[in-house]
CSV table of C-alpha atoms in Angstrom, one decimal:
chain,number,residue,atom,x,y,z
A,1,MET,CA,61.2,202.4,123.6
A,2,VAL,CA,59.4,198.9,123.4
A,3,SER,CA,56.4,200.5,124.3
A,4,GLU,CA,56.6,202.8,121.0
A,5,THR,CA,57.1,199.6,118.6
A,6,LYS,CA,53.7,197.8,120.3
A,7,GLU,CA,51.9,200.4,119.5
A,8,SER,CA,53.0,201.2,116.2
A,9,GLN,CA,52.3,197.4,115.3
A,10,ARG,CA,49.0,197.3,116.5
A,11,HIS,CA,47.9,200.7,114.3
A,12,ASP,CA,49.7,198.8,111.2
A,13,PHE,CA,46.4,196.2,111.4
A,14,GLY,CA,44.0,199.2,111.6
A,15,PRO,CA,42.3,201.2,108.7
A,16,ARG,CA,45.0,204.2,106.9
A,17,ASP,CA,43.3,207.1,107.9
A,18,GLY,CA,43.4,205.8,112.1
A,19,ASN,CA,40.2,205.6,112.9
A,20,GLN,CA,39.7,202.8,115.5
A,21,SER,CA,37.9,199.8,113.6
A,22,SER,CA,35.7,196.9,115.1
A,23,PRO,CA,37.3,193.4,114.8
A,24,THR,CA,34.7,192.4,112.9
A,25,GLU,CA,35.3,194.7,109.8
A,26,PHE,CA,38.0,192.5,109.5
A,27,LEU,CA,35.9,189.9,107.9
A,28,THR,CA,35.1,191.6,104.8
A,29,MET,CA,38.9,190.9,103.7
A,30,LEU,CA,36.9,187.6,102.8
A,31,PRO,CA,35.1,187.1,100.6
A,32,ASP,CA,31.3,185.5,101.4
A,33,GLU,CA,32.0,182.4,99.1
A,34,LEU,CA,35.0,181.7,100.9
A,35,TRP,CA,33.2,182.1,104.6
A,36,ARG,CA,30.5,179.8,103.8
A,37,GLU,CA,33.0,177.0,102.4
A,38,ILE,CA,35.0,177.8,105.8
A,39,LEU,CA,31.7,177.5,107.8
A,40,ASP,CA,30.9,174.5,106.0
A,41,GLN,CA,34.2,172.4,106.7
A,42,VAL,CA,33.6,173.1,109.9
A,43,TYR,CA,30.4,170.4,110.6
A,44,PRO,CA,30.6,169.1,106.8
A,45,SER,CA,27.4,166.9,105.4
A,46,ARG,CA,27.8,164.4,103.0
A,47,ASP,CA,26.9,164.3,99.5
A,48,GLY,CA,25.8,160.3,99.6
A,49,MET,CA,29.0,158.9,100.5
A,50,ALA,CA,32.5,160.1,101.7
A,51,ALA,CA,35.9,160.1,100.0
A,52,VAL,CA,37.3,157.8,102.1
A,53,PRO,CA,36.6,154.1,103.0
A,54,SER,CA,36.2,154.7,107.0
A,55,ALA,CA,33.1,156.8,106.2
A,56,PHE,CA,31.2,154.2,104.6
A,57,THR,CA,31.1,152.7,107.8
A,58,SER,CA,28.9,155.2,109.1
A,59,TRP,CA,25.8,154.8,106.9
A,60,GLY,CA,25.6,151.4,108.8
A,61,HIS,CA,23.0,148.8,108.9
A,62,ALA,CA,22.8,149.3,105.0
A,63,ILE,CA,26.6,147.8,104.5
A,64,GLY,CA,25.9,145.3,108.0
A,65,VAL,CA,27.7,147.3,110.9
A,66,ILE,CA,25.8,148.6,113.3
A,67,ALA,CA,24.4,152.2,113.2
A,68,ARG,CA,24.1,154.9,115.1
A,69,ASP,CA,20.4,156.5,114.9
A,70,PRO,CA,21.1,158.8,111.5
A,71,MET,CA,18.3,160.9,112.9
A,72,ARG,CA,20.0,162.0,116.2
A,73,ARG,CA,23.7,162.2,114.8
A,74,MET,CA,21.8,164.4,111.8
A,75,ARG,CA,20.3,166.9,114.5
A,76,ALA,CA,23.5,167.1,116.9
A,77,MET,CA,25.4,168.0,113.6
A,78,GLN,CA,22.3,171.0,113.1
A,79,LYS,CA,22.6,171.7,116.9
A,80,TYR,CA,26.5,172.9,116.7
A,81,ARG,CA,26.2,174.5,112.9
A,82,SER,CA,23.2,176.9,114.9
A,83,GLN,CA,25.5,178.2,116.8
A,84,LEU,CA,28.0,179.6,114.5
A,85,ARG,CA,25.1,182.1,113.8
A,86,LEU,CA,26.2,183.3,117.0
A,87,VAL,CA,30.2,184.1,116.2
A,88,CYS,CA,29.0,187.9,115.0
A,89,LYS,CA,26.2,189.3,112.6
A,90,ARG,CA,28.3,189.7,109.7
A,91,LEU,CA,28.0,185.8,109.3
A,92,GLU,CA,24.8,185.3,110.2
A,93,PRO,CA,23.4,185.1,107.1
A,94,ILE,CA,26.1,183.0,105.8
A,95,ALA,CA,25.9,180.7,109.0
A,96,LEU,CA,22.2,180.3,108.1
A,97,GLY,CA,22.3,178.7,104.9
A,98,VAL,CA,25.4,176.2,106.2
A,99,LEU,CA,22.3,175.5,108.6
A,100,PHE,CA,19.8,175.1,106.2
A,101,GLN,CA,22.1,173.4,103.5
A,102,ASP,CA,20.4,169.8,105.6
A,103,ILE,CA,16.9,169.3,106.6
A,104,ILE,CA,15.1,166.9,108.4
A,105,LEU,CA,12.0,166.6,107.7
A,106,PRO,CA,9.0,166.4,110.5
A,107,HIS,CA,7.4,162.8,109.9
A,108,HIS,CA,3.4,164.3,110.9
A,109,HIS,CA,1.5,166.1,108.5
A,110,THR,CA,0.4,168.7,110.2
A,111,GLU,CA,4.6,170.0,111.4
A,112,LEU,CA,5.0,169.2,107.7
A,113,GLU,CA,3.1,171.7,106.3
A,114,LEU,CA,3.8,174.5,108.7
A,115,LEU,CA,7.8,174.1,107.4
A,116,PHE,CA,6.3,173.7,103.9
A,117,GLU,CA,4.4,177.4,104.8
A,118,ILE,CA,7.6,178.8,106.0
A,119,ALA,CA,9.5,177.6,102.4
A,120,GLN,CA,6.7,179.6,100.4
A,121,GLU,CA,6.7,182.4,101.7
A,122,THR,CA,10.1,183.0,102.2
A,123,HIS,CA,10.9,182.1,99.0
A,124,GLY,CA,13.3,184.0,96.9
A,125,ALA,CA,14.8,185.9,100.4
A,126,PRO,CA,18.8,185.7,100.7
A,127,SER,CA,18.0,182.6,103.6
A,128,SER,CA,15.5,180.8,102.9
A,129,PRO,CA,15.3,177.3,103.7
A,130,GLY,CA,13.8,176.2,100.8
A,131,ASP,CA,16.3,177.4,97.8
A,132,LEU,CA,18.7,176.9,100.6
A,133,THR,CA,18.5,173.0,101.2
A,134,ARG,CA,20.5,170.4,99.6
A,135,ARG,CA,19.7,167.3,101.5
A,136,LEU,CA,16.4,166.1,103.2
A,137,MET,CA,16.1,163.2,105.9
A,138,THR,CA,13.0,162.2,106.6
A,139,ARG,CA,10.9,159.4,108.8
A,140,LEU,CA,8.2,157.7,106.3
A,141,CYS,CA,4.9,158.2,108.5
A,142,PHE,CA,2.7,154.8,107.8
A,143,PRO,CA,-0.4,154.4,109.2
A,144,ASP,CA,0.1,152.3,112.8
A,145,GLU,CA,-2.3,149.0,114.0
A,146,ASP,CA,-5.3,151.6,115.0
A,147,GLY,CA,-5.6,152.1,110.8
A,148,GLU,CA,-4.9,156.0,110.4
A,149,MET,CA,-4.8,155.6,106.8
A,150,GLU,CA,-6.1,158.9,105.7
A,151,GLU,CA,-3.4,160.8,107.5
A,152,GLY,CA,-0.7,157.9,105.8
A,153,LYS,CA,-2.7,159.5,102.8
A,154,THR,CA,-2.5,163.0,103.8
A,155,TYR,CA,1.5,162.8,104.7
A,156,ASP,CA,2.1,161.0,100.7
A,157,ARG,CA,0.5,164.3,99.1
A,158,GLN,CA,2.4,166.4,101.0
A,159,LEU,CA,5.9,164.6,99.7
A,160,ASP,CA,5.0,165.2,96.2
A,161,LEU,CA,5.1,169.0,97.1
A,162,ILE,CA,8.9,168.5,98.2
A,163,HIS,CA,10.7,169.2,95.1
A,164,LYS,CA,8.4,172.4,94.3
A,165,THR,CA,9.2,173.5,98.1
A,166,PHE,CA,13.0,172.5,97.8
A,167,PRO,CA,13.7,172.7,94.3
A,168,ASN,CA,17.7,172.3,94.6
A,169,ILE,CA,17.8,169.5,96.6
A,170,ASN,CA,20.6,166.9,95.2
A,171,THR,CA,20.5,164.2,98.1
A,172,LEU,CA,17.8,161.7,99.9
A,173,ILE,CA,18.5,159.7,103.6
A,174,ILE,CA,15.0,158.2,104.1
A,175,ASP,CA,15.2,156.4,107.5
A,176,ASP,CA,11.7,154.7,108.5
A,177,ALA,CA,13.0,152.4,111.0
A,178,PHE,CA,9.6,152.6,113.4
A,179,SER,CA,7.9,150.5,110.1
A,180,THR,CA,9.7,147.7,110.0
A,181,LYS,CA,7.3,145.5,108.6
A,182,VAL,CA,6.0,147.4,105.9
A,183,THR,CA,6.3,146.6,102.1
A,184,THR,CA,4.2,149.1,100.5
A,185,PHE,CA,5.8,152.5,100.3
A,186,TYR,CA,5.1,155.4,97.9
A,187,LEU,CA,7.3,156.7,95.5
A,188,ASP,CA,6.4,158.8,93.0
A,189,TRP,CA,8.1,161.6,95.0
A,190,ILE,CA,11.7,160.3,94.9
A,191,THR,CA,13.0,162.4,91.6
A,192,GLY,CA,16.0,164.0,90.5
A,193,VAL,CA,18.6,162.9,93.3
A,194,LYS,CA,21.8,162.2,92.8
A,195,HIS,CA,22.3,160.2,96.2
A,196,LEU,CA,19.7,158.1,97.9
A,197,CYS,CA,20.2,156.0,101.6
A,198,TRP,CA,17.7,153.9,102.4
A,199,TYR,CA,17.1,152.6,106.1
A,200,PRO,CA,16.5,150.2,106.7
A,201,SER,CA,12.5,148.6,105.6
A,202,PRO,CA,13.3,146.0,102.6
A,203,LEU,CA,12.7,147.3,99.1
A,204,LYS,CA,11.1,145.2,96.7
A,205,TYR,CA,13.2,144.3,93.0
A,206,GLU,CA,10.3,146.3,91.1
A,207,GLN,CA,10.8,149.0,94.0
A,208,VAL,CA,14.3,149.3,92.9
A,209,VAL,CA,13.6,149.3,89.6
A,210,GLN,CA,11.1,152.3,90.2
A,211,ILE,CA,13.5,154.6,92.3
A,212,LEU,CA,16.4,153.7,89.7
A,213,ALA,CA,14.0,154.9,86.6
A,214,GLN,CA,12.5,158.0,88.5
A,215,ASN,CA,16.1,159.5,89.1
A,216,PRO,CA,18.5,158.6,85.7
A,217,GLU,CA,21.5,160.9,87.5
A,218,LEU,CA,21.2,158.8,90.7
A,219,GLN,CA,25.1,158.5,91.8
A,220,SER,CA,25.4,156.7,95.2
A,221,PHE,CA,22.5,154.1,96.5
A,222,VAL,CA,23.1,152.9,100.2
A,223,LEU,CA,19.9,150.1,100.2
A,224,SER,CA,19.4,148.3,103.3
A,225,SER,CA,18.3,145.7,102.7
A,226,PRO,CA,16.6,142.8,105.4
A,227,SER,CA,18.6,139.3,105.1
A,228,GLY,CA,16.2,137.5,102.6
A,229,SER,CA,14.3,140.6,101.3
A,230,LEU,CA,15.4,140.6,97.8
A,231,TYR,CA,16.2,136.9,96.7
A,232,CYS,CA,13.8,137.7,93.6
A,233,TRP,CA,16.2,139.5,91.8
A,234,PRO,CA,16.2,138.9,88.0
A,235,LYS,CA,19.0,137.6,85.7
A,236,HIS,CA,19.0,141.0,84.2
A,237,ALA,CA,20.4,144.3,84.9
A,238,PRO,CA,18.0,147.4,86.3
A,239,PRO,CA,18.2,150.8,84.5
A,240,TRP,CA,21.4,151.4,86.6
A,241,GLY,CA,21.9,155.2,84.6
A,242,ASN,CA,24.7,157.1,86.0
A,243,MET,CA,25.1,154.8,89.2
A,244,LYS,CA,29.1,155.0,90.2
A,245,GLN,CA,28.8,153.9,93.9
A,246,PHE,CA,26.3,151.0,95.1
A,247,PHE,CA,26.1,149.4,98.9
A,248,ILE,CA,23.2,147.4,99.6
A,249,GLY,CA,22.8,145.6,103.7
A,250,TYR,CA,22.4,142.3,102.0
A,251,PRO,CA,22.6,141.2,98.7
A,252,PRO,CA,20.0,138.3,96.7
A,253,HIS,CA,21.9,135.0,94.9
A,254,THR,CA,24.2,135.1,92.6
A,255,PRO,CA,22.4,137.2,89.5
A,256,PHE,CA,23.1,139.7,91.5
A,257,LEU,CA,26.7,140.6,90.8
A,258,ALA,CA,26.5,139.7,87.2
A,259,THR,CA,23.9,142.3,86.5
A,260,LEU,CA,26.0,145.2,88.5
A,261,PRO,CA,26.4,148.6,86.2
A,262,PRO,CA,30.5,147.5,84.3
A,263,ASP,CA,31.7,151.0,85.4
A,264,LEU,CA,31.1,151.2,89.1
A,265,ASP,CA,33.7,152.5,91.1
A,266,ARG,CA,32.3,152.0,94.4
A,267,LEU,CA,30.5,148.6,96.0
A,268,GLY,CA,29.5,147.2,99.4
A,269,PHE,CA,27.6,144.4,100.1
A,270,THR,CA,27.2,141.7,103.4
A,271,PHE,CA,27.5,138.3,103.2
A,272,GLY,CA,24.6,136.6,105.5
A,273,THR,CA,24.5,133.0,106.4
A,274,HIS,CA,22.6,132.1,103.5
A,275,LEU,CA,24.7,133.5,101.2
A,276,ALA,CA,26.7,131.6,98.3
A,277,LEU,CA,27.8,133.7,95.9
A,278,ASP,CA,29.8,132.9,92.8
A,279,LEU,CA,32.5,136.1,93.1
A,280,SER,CA,33.9,135.2,89.5
A,281,ARG,CA,30.1,136.4,88.0
A,282,LEU,CA,31.5,140.1,89.1
A,283,SER,CA,30.5,142.3,86.0
A,284,SER,CA,32.2,145.2,87.8
A,285,LYS,CA,35.3,145.2,86.9
A,286,MET,CA,36.6,148.9,86.9
A,287,LEU,CA,35.9,149.0,90.6
A,288,THR,CA,38.3,151.1,93.1
A,289,SER,CA,36.8,150.7,96.0
A,290,LEU,CA,34.7,147.3,97.6
A,291,GLU,CA,33.5,146.8,101.0
A,292,VAL,CA,32.6,143.4,101.9
A,293,HIS,CA,31.0,142.7,105.4
A,294,TRP,CA,30.2,139.4,106.9
A,295,SER,CA,26.8,138.0,108.7
A,296,THR,CA,28.2,137.4,112.8
A,297,SER,CA,25.7,134.4,112.4
A,298,ARG,CA,27.5,133.1,109.3
A,299,GLU,CA,28.2,129.4,109.6
A,300,ARG,CA,30.2,128.7,106.6
A,301,PRO,CA,34.1,129.7,106.8
A,302,LEU,CA,35.1,132.5,104.5
A,303,ILE,CA,37.3,130.5,102.1
A,304,MET,CA,40.2,132.9,100.9
A,305,ASP,CA,40.8,131.9,97.7
A,306,ASP,CA,37.4,133.4,97.0
A,307,ILE,CA,37.2,136.5,97.9
A,308,LEU,CA,41.0,136.9,97.0
A,309,SER,CA,39.9,136.0,93.4
A,310,LEU,CA,37.3,138.3,93.4
A,311,LEU,CA,39.8,141.1,94.5
A,312,TYR,CA,42.3,140.3,91.3
A,313,ALA,CA,39.3,140.2,88.6
A,314,CYS,CA,39.3,144.2,89.4
A,315,PRO,CA,42.4,145.2,87.9
A,316,ARG,CA,41.9,148.6,89.0
A,317,LEU,CA,40.9,148.4,92.7
A,318,GLU,CA,43.0,150.2,95.3
A,319,VAL,CA,40.8,150.1,98.5
A,320,PHE,CA,39.2,147.0,100.4
A,321,THR,CA,37.1,147.0,103.6
A,322,THR,CA,36.2,144.3,105.8
A,323,SER,CA,35.5,143.4,108.8
A,324,THR,CA,36.3,140.9,111.3
A,325,CYS,CA,36.0,137.2,110.4
A,326,TYR,CA,37.3,134.3,112.9
A,327,SER,CA,36.1,131.5,110.5
A,328,PHE,CA,38.0,131.4,107.6
A,329,VAL,CA,40.0,128.7,105.7
A,330,ALA,CA,43.4,129.5,104.3
A,331,PRO,CA,44.7,130.5,100.6
A,332,LYS,CA,45.9,127.5,98.9
A,333,ALA,CA,47.0,129.3,95.7
A,334,SER,CA,50.2,131.8,95.6
A,335,TYR,CA,49.7,135.5,94.9
A,336,GLU,CA,51.7,138.0,92.9
A,337,ALA,CA,51.2,142.1,94.1
A,338,HIS,CA,47.9,142.9,93.1
A,339,PRO,CA,48.6,145.9,90.4
A,340,SER,CA,46.5,148.7,92.3
A,341,LEU,CA,45.2,147.3,95.3
A,342,ARG,CA,47.4,148.7,98.1
A,343,THR,CA,45.3,149.8,101.4
A,344,LEU,CA,43.5,147.0,103.8
A,345,CYS,CA,40.6,148.8,105.9
A,346,ILE,CA,39.4,146.9,109.1
A,347,THR,CA,36.1,148.6,110.4
A,348,ASN,CA,34.1,147.7,113.3
A,349,ALA,CA,36.8,145.5,115.3
A,350,VAL,CA,36.1,144.8,118.8
A,351,GLY,CA,38.4,142.5,120.3
A,352,LEU,CA,41.9,141.0,118.9
A,353,VAL,CA,42.9,142.4,115.5
A,354,ASP,CA,46.1,140.0,115.1
A,355,ALA,CA,43.7,136.6,113.9
A,356,MET,CA,42.5,139.3,111.3
A,357,LEU,CA,45.6,140.5,110.5
A,358,ARG,CA,47.4,137.3,109.7
A,359,GLN,CA,44.4,135.8,107.9
A,360,TRP,CA,45.2,138.2,105.5
A,361,GLY,CA,49.2,137.1,105.3
A,362,ILE,CA,50.4,139.6,107.3
A,363,ILE,CA,53.1,138.7,109.6
A,364,ARG,CA,56.6,139.1,110.3
A,365,SER,CA,58.5,140.7,106.5
A,366,CYS,CA,55.4,140.2,104.8
A,367,CYS,CA,52.7,142.7,103.2
A,368,GLY,CA,49.9,139.7,102.9
A,369,TYR,CA,48.6,138.2,100.0
A,370,PRO,CA,47.6,141.1,98.0
A,371,HIS,CA,51.2,143.2,98.8
A,372,PHE,CA,49.1,146.2,101.2
A,373,ASN,CA,51.8,149.0,102.0
A,374,ARG,CA,48.7,150.3,104.7
A,375,VAL,CA,46.5,148.6,106.9
A,376,LEU,CA,43.5,150.6,108.3
A,377,VAL,CA,42.0,149.6,111.3
A,378,LEU,CA,38.8,151.3,112.6
A,379,THR,CA,36.9,150.7,115.6
A,380,ARG,CA,34.5,152.3,118.0
A,381,PRO,CA,35.2,154.9,120.8
A,382,THR,CA,34.0,151.7,123.5
A,383,TYR,CA,36.6,149.3,122.2
A,384,MET,CA,39.3,151.8,121.3
A,385,MET,CA,41.8,150.8,124.1
A,386,GLN,CA,41.4,147.1,124.0
A,387,VAL,CA,41.8,147.4,120.1
A,388,ALA,CA,44.8,149.4,120.4
A,389,ASP,CA,46.2,147.0,123.1
A,390,SER,CA,45.5,144.6,120.3
A,391,LEU,CA,47.3,146.0,117.4
A,392,VAL,CA,50.3,147.0,120.0
A,393,ARG,CA,51.5,143.2,120.9
A,394,PHE,CA,51.1,142.2,117.6
A,395,LEU,CA,53.7,144.5,115.8
A,396,HIS,CA,55.3,144.1,118.6
A,397,GLU,CA,55.4,140.0,118.4
A,398,GLU,CA,55.9,140.2,113.8
A,399,HIS,CA,58.3,143.5,114.7
A,400,ASP,CA,59.8,143.6,111.3
A,401,ILE,CA,56.2,144.1,109.5
A,402,PRO,CA,56.8,146.9,105.8
A,403,LEU,CA,53.6,148.4,106.4
A,404,GLU,CA,51.8,151.4,107.9
A,405,PHE,CA,49.5,150.6,110.2
A,406,VAL,CA,46.6,153.5,110.9
A,407,LEU,CA,44.5,153.0,114.0
A,408,GLY,CA,40.7,155.3,113.8
A,409,GLU,CA,37.9,155.7,115.6
A,410,LEU,CA,34.6,155.0,113.9
């Protein structure tokens, strides 16, 4: 009797005519659009910034956190994505579409030419890399010390073909890690994108203006600028256009904050050793997320009243993200609850976190100065156990803190 029940249950999942079905036939029960979304979420891409504050740190150097090689991370993700093609033939075209969403451009002009030829030959095909690509990562090619100028010019001319070959790109990640001393860049090809990450060579202010002018729909801009590279920031605002998220490694002097777009949603920057910004001049009062890091070589102590005045100047702020700063001056003023700020995110924790938490007034029976209700502590795997032990000790000592604590991995 049991055997008959199992048999009937097994046939209930098969076709109604009683024919034996292949397991892959059940894949047709979901539309291709849904399968594409499922596969895309297995190894997701990033359109500029991610939705949670912890994800900002993965852009690393652009906001003052030691970064992993972005090329290596992209290649690792693409390696796993390519294996999705092996699930079954039915899903292979969809998996190819997910794979070709992101492409790493070769930085040698002959390899780049070959890629363009393949994309153009397959133009219009269901799995054409040119039509499917949404995000491009490239390392810019520059003449080396031996003066290979002609090769650099050839590469520049090929960059002009990018939008013809990949008409649907909306995100560019430019990594020129091999050329950190180069300050002259060919930028005419950077047009029509919504998200741009420049990593890590400095750009002159005029070059920033050129990029903004060529990309009026640019929504997020991660600009890695070594300390001192943007000192000559004028008092007038650049053409920000539709900018919503802006991250800069080391901003210039005081005028910088006063020239930001008023409706900016997310902002991040690093305080260098030289920086003494007048935080009261911030022109972006509509921020919901603010990320501020401190240079490890910073000589001046952090004055908590200054940073708290910045937080309270942003009435819609929801998340404040920062890194460890052990040299600080405790606040002298008293603070009511912030109207919207509830989450403190501490990134790149490498050791004891109790001093950082007490810096923000998080002690027994107290939620901190802006009255947080949630604290995220993020660290790399190397430091996870050390940070976890420190956090456990802190919570044991300050056992009556009415806060939610979350420990996460970068």
